[in-house]
mmCIF file of C-alpha atoms in Angstrom:
data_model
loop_
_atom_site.group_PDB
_atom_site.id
_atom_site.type_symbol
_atom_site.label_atom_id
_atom_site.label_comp_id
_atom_site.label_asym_id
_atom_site.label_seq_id
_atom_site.Cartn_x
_atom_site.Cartn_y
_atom_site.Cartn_z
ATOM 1 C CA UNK A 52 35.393 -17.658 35.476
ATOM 2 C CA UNK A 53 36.314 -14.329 37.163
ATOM 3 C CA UNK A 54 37.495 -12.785 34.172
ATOM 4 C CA UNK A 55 34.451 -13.550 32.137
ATOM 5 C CA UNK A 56 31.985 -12.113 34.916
ATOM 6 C CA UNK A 57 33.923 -9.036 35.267
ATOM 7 C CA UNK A 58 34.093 -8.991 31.296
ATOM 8 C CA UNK A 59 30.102 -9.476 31.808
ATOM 9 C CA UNK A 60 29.725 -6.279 34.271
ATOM 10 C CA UNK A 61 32.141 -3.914 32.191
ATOM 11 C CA UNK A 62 30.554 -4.663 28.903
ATOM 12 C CA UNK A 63 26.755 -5.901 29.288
ATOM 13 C CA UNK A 64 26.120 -3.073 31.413
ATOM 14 C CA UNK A 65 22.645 -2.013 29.526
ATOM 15 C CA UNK A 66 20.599 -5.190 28.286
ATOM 16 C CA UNK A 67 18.552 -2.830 26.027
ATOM 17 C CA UNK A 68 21.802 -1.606 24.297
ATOM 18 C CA UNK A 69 23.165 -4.713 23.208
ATOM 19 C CA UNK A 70 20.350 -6.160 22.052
ATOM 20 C CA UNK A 71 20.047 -3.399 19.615
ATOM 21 C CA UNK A 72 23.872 -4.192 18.748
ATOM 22 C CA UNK A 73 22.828 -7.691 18.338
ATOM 23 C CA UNK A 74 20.174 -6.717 16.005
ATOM 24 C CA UNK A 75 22.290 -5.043 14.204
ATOM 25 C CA UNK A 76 25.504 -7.809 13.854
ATOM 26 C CA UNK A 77 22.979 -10.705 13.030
ATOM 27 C CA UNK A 78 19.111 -8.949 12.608
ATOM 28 C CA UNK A 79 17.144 -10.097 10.138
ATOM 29 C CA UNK A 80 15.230 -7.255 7.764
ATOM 30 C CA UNK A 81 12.604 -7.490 10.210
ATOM 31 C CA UNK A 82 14.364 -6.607 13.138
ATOM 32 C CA UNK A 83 16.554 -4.065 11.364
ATOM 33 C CA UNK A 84 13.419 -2.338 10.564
ATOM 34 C CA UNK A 85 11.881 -2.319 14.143
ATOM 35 C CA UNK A 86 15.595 -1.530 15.274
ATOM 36 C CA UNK A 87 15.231 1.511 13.337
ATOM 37 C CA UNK A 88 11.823 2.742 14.131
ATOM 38 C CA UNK A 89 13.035 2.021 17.838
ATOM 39 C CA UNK A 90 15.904 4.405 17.498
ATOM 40 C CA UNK A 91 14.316 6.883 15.227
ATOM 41 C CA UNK A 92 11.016 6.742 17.175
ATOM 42 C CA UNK A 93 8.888 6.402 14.015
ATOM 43 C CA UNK A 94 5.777 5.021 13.262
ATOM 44 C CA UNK A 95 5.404 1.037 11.539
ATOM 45 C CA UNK A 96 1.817 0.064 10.066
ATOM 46 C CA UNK A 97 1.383 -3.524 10.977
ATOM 47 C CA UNK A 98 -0.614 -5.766 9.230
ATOM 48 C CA UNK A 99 -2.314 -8.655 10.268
ATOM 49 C CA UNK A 100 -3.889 -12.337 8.381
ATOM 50 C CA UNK A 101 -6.460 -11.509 9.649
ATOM 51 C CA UNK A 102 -6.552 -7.695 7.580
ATOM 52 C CA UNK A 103 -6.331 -5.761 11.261
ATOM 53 C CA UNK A 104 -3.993 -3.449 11.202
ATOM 54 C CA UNK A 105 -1.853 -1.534 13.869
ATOM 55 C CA UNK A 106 0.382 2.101 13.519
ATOM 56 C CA UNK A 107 2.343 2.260 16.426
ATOM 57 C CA UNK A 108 5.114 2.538 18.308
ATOM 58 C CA UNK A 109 7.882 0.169 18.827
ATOM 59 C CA UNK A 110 7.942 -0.245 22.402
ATOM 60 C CA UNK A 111 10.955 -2.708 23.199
ATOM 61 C CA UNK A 112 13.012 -4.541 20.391
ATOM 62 C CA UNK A 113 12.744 -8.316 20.224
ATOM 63 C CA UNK A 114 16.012 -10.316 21.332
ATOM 64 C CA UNK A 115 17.199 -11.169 17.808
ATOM 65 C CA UNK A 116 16.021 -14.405 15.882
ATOM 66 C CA UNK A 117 14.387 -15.707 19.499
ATOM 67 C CA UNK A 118 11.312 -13.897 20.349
ATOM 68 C CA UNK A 119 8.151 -14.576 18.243
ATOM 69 C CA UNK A 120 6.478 -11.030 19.083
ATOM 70 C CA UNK A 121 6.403 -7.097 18.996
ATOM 71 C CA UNK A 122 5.688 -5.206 21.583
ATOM 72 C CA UNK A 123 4.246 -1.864 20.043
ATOM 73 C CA UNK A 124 2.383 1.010 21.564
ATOM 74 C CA UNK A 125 -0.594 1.428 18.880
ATOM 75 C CA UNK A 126 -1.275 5.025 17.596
ATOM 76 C CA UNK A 127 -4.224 3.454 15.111
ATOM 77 C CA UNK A 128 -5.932 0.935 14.576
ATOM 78 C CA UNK A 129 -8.380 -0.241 11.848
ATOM 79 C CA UNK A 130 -8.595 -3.287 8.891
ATOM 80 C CA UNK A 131 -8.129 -3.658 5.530
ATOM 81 C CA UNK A 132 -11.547 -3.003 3.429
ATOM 82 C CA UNK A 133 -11.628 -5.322 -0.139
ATOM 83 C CA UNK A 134 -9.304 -3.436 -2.398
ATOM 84 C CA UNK A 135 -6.315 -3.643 0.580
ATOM 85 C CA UNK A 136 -6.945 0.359 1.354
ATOM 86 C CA UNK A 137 -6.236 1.170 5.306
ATOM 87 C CA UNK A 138 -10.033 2.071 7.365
ATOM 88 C CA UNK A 139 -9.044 3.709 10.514
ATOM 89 C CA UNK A 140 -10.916 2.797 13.634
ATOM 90 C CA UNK A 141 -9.469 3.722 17.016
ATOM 91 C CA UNK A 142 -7.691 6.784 17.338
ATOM 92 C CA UNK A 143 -5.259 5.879 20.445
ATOM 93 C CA UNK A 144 -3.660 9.308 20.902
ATOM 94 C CA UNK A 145 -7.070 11.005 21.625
ATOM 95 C CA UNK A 146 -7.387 8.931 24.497
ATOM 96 C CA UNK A 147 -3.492 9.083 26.142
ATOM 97 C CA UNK A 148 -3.954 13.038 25.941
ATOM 98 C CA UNK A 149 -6.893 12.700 27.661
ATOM 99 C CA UNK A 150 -5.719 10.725 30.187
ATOM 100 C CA UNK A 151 -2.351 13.037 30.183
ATOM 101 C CA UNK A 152 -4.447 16.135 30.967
ATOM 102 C CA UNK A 153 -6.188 14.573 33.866
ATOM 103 C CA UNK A 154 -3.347 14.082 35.467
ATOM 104 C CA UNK A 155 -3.379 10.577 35.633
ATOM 105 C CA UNK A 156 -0.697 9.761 33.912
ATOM 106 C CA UNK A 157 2.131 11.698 33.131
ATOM 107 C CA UNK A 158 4.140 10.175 30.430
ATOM 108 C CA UNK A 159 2.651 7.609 27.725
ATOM 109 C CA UNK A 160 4.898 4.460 28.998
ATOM 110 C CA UNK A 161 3.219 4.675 32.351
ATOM 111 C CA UNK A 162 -0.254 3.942 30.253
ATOM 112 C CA UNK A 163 0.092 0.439 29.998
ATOM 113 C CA UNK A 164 -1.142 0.286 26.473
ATOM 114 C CA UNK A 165 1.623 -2.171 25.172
ATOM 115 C CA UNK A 166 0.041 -4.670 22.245
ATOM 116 C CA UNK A 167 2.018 -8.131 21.366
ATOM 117 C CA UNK A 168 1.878 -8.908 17.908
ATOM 118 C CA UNK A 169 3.134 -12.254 17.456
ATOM 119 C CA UNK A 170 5.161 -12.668 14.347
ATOM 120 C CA UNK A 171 2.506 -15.549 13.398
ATOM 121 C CA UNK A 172 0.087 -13.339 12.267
ATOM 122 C CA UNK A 173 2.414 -10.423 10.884
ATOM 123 C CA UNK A 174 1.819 -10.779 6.895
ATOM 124 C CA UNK A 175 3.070 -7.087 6.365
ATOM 125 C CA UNK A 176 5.326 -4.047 8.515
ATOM 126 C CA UNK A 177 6.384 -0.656 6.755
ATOM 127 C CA UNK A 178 7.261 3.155 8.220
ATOM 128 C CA UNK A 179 4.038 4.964 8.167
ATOM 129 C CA UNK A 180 3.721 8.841 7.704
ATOM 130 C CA UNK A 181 0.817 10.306 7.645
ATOM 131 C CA UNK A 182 1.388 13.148 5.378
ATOM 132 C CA UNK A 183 2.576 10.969 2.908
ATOM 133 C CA UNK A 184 -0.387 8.339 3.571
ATOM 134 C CA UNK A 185 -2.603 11.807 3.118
ATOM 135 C CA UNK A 186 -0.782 12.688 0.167
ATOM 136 C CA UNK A 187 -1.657 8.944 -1.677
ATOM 137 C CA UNK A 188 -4.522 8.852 -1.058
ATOM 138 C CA UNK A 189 -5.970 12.211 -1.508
ATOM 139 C CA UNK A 190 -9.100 12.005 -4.030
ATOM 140 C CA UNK A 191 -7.738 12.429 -7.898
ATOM 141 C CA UNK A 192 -8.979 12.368 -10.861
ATOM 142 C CA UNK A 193 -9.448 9.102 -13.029
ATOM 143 C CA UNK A 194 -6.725 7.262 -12.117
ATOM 144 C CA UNK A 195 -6.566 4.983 -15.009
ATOM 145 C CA UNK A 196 -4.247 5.448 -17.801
#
């Protein structure tokens, strides 16, 4: 018993860190990809069933294959008009600066602007960049071949 909590204090030292090795041994795609964003500190687009969708932040990662939720830090918000295409409706970082140049804050994690998304209601998560989002969508000519 000794051995095994000294084993515990030498090696499980940072809870964050080996979650993120967990996630990596036994992750599913899902948590590889929020792993990633985590580490890399890039945007995911989150959809919702409901055609809400989030681009945030990934705040924390999930303890592999036993939490049902994603805590994010949203960037933009908006829903998913009839043909699927992305209708922006809150611009989050507009607000945080704001906030940040009062002085009221001075770093975005003491906001308290974390959103759960439970993994119920997650039908779709991908990187978003917004030059390349930009870049597809930019009007065009007759698209039809």
């Amino acid at each position: 018993m000794l051995i095994t909590e000294i084993g515990n204090l030498t090696f499980c030292r940072d809870p964050k860190r080996q979650i993120e090795k967990a996630i990596k041994v036994v992750g599913n795609e899902l948590e590889l990809l929020l792993r990633s964003s985590f580490k890399d500190a890039k945007l995911l687009e989150f959809t919702l069933d409901t055609d809400k969708f989030y681009i945030a932040w990934v705040k924390e990662l999930p303890i592999p294959t036993v939490s049902n939720y994603i805590r994010v830090i949203p960037v933009f918000s908006g829903y998913r008009d009839v043909q699927k295409k992305l209708i922006f409706t809150t611009h989050y970082l507009d607000v945080y600066s704001e906030y940040v140049e009062e002085v009221k804050f001075q770093s975005l994690y003491e906001l308290d602007v974390d959103l759960i998304i439970t993994l119920d209601n997650l039908v779709t998560v991908s990187y978003f960049d917004i030059e390349m989002y930009e870049r597809f969508n930019r009007p065009s000519a007759d698209l039809n071949p």
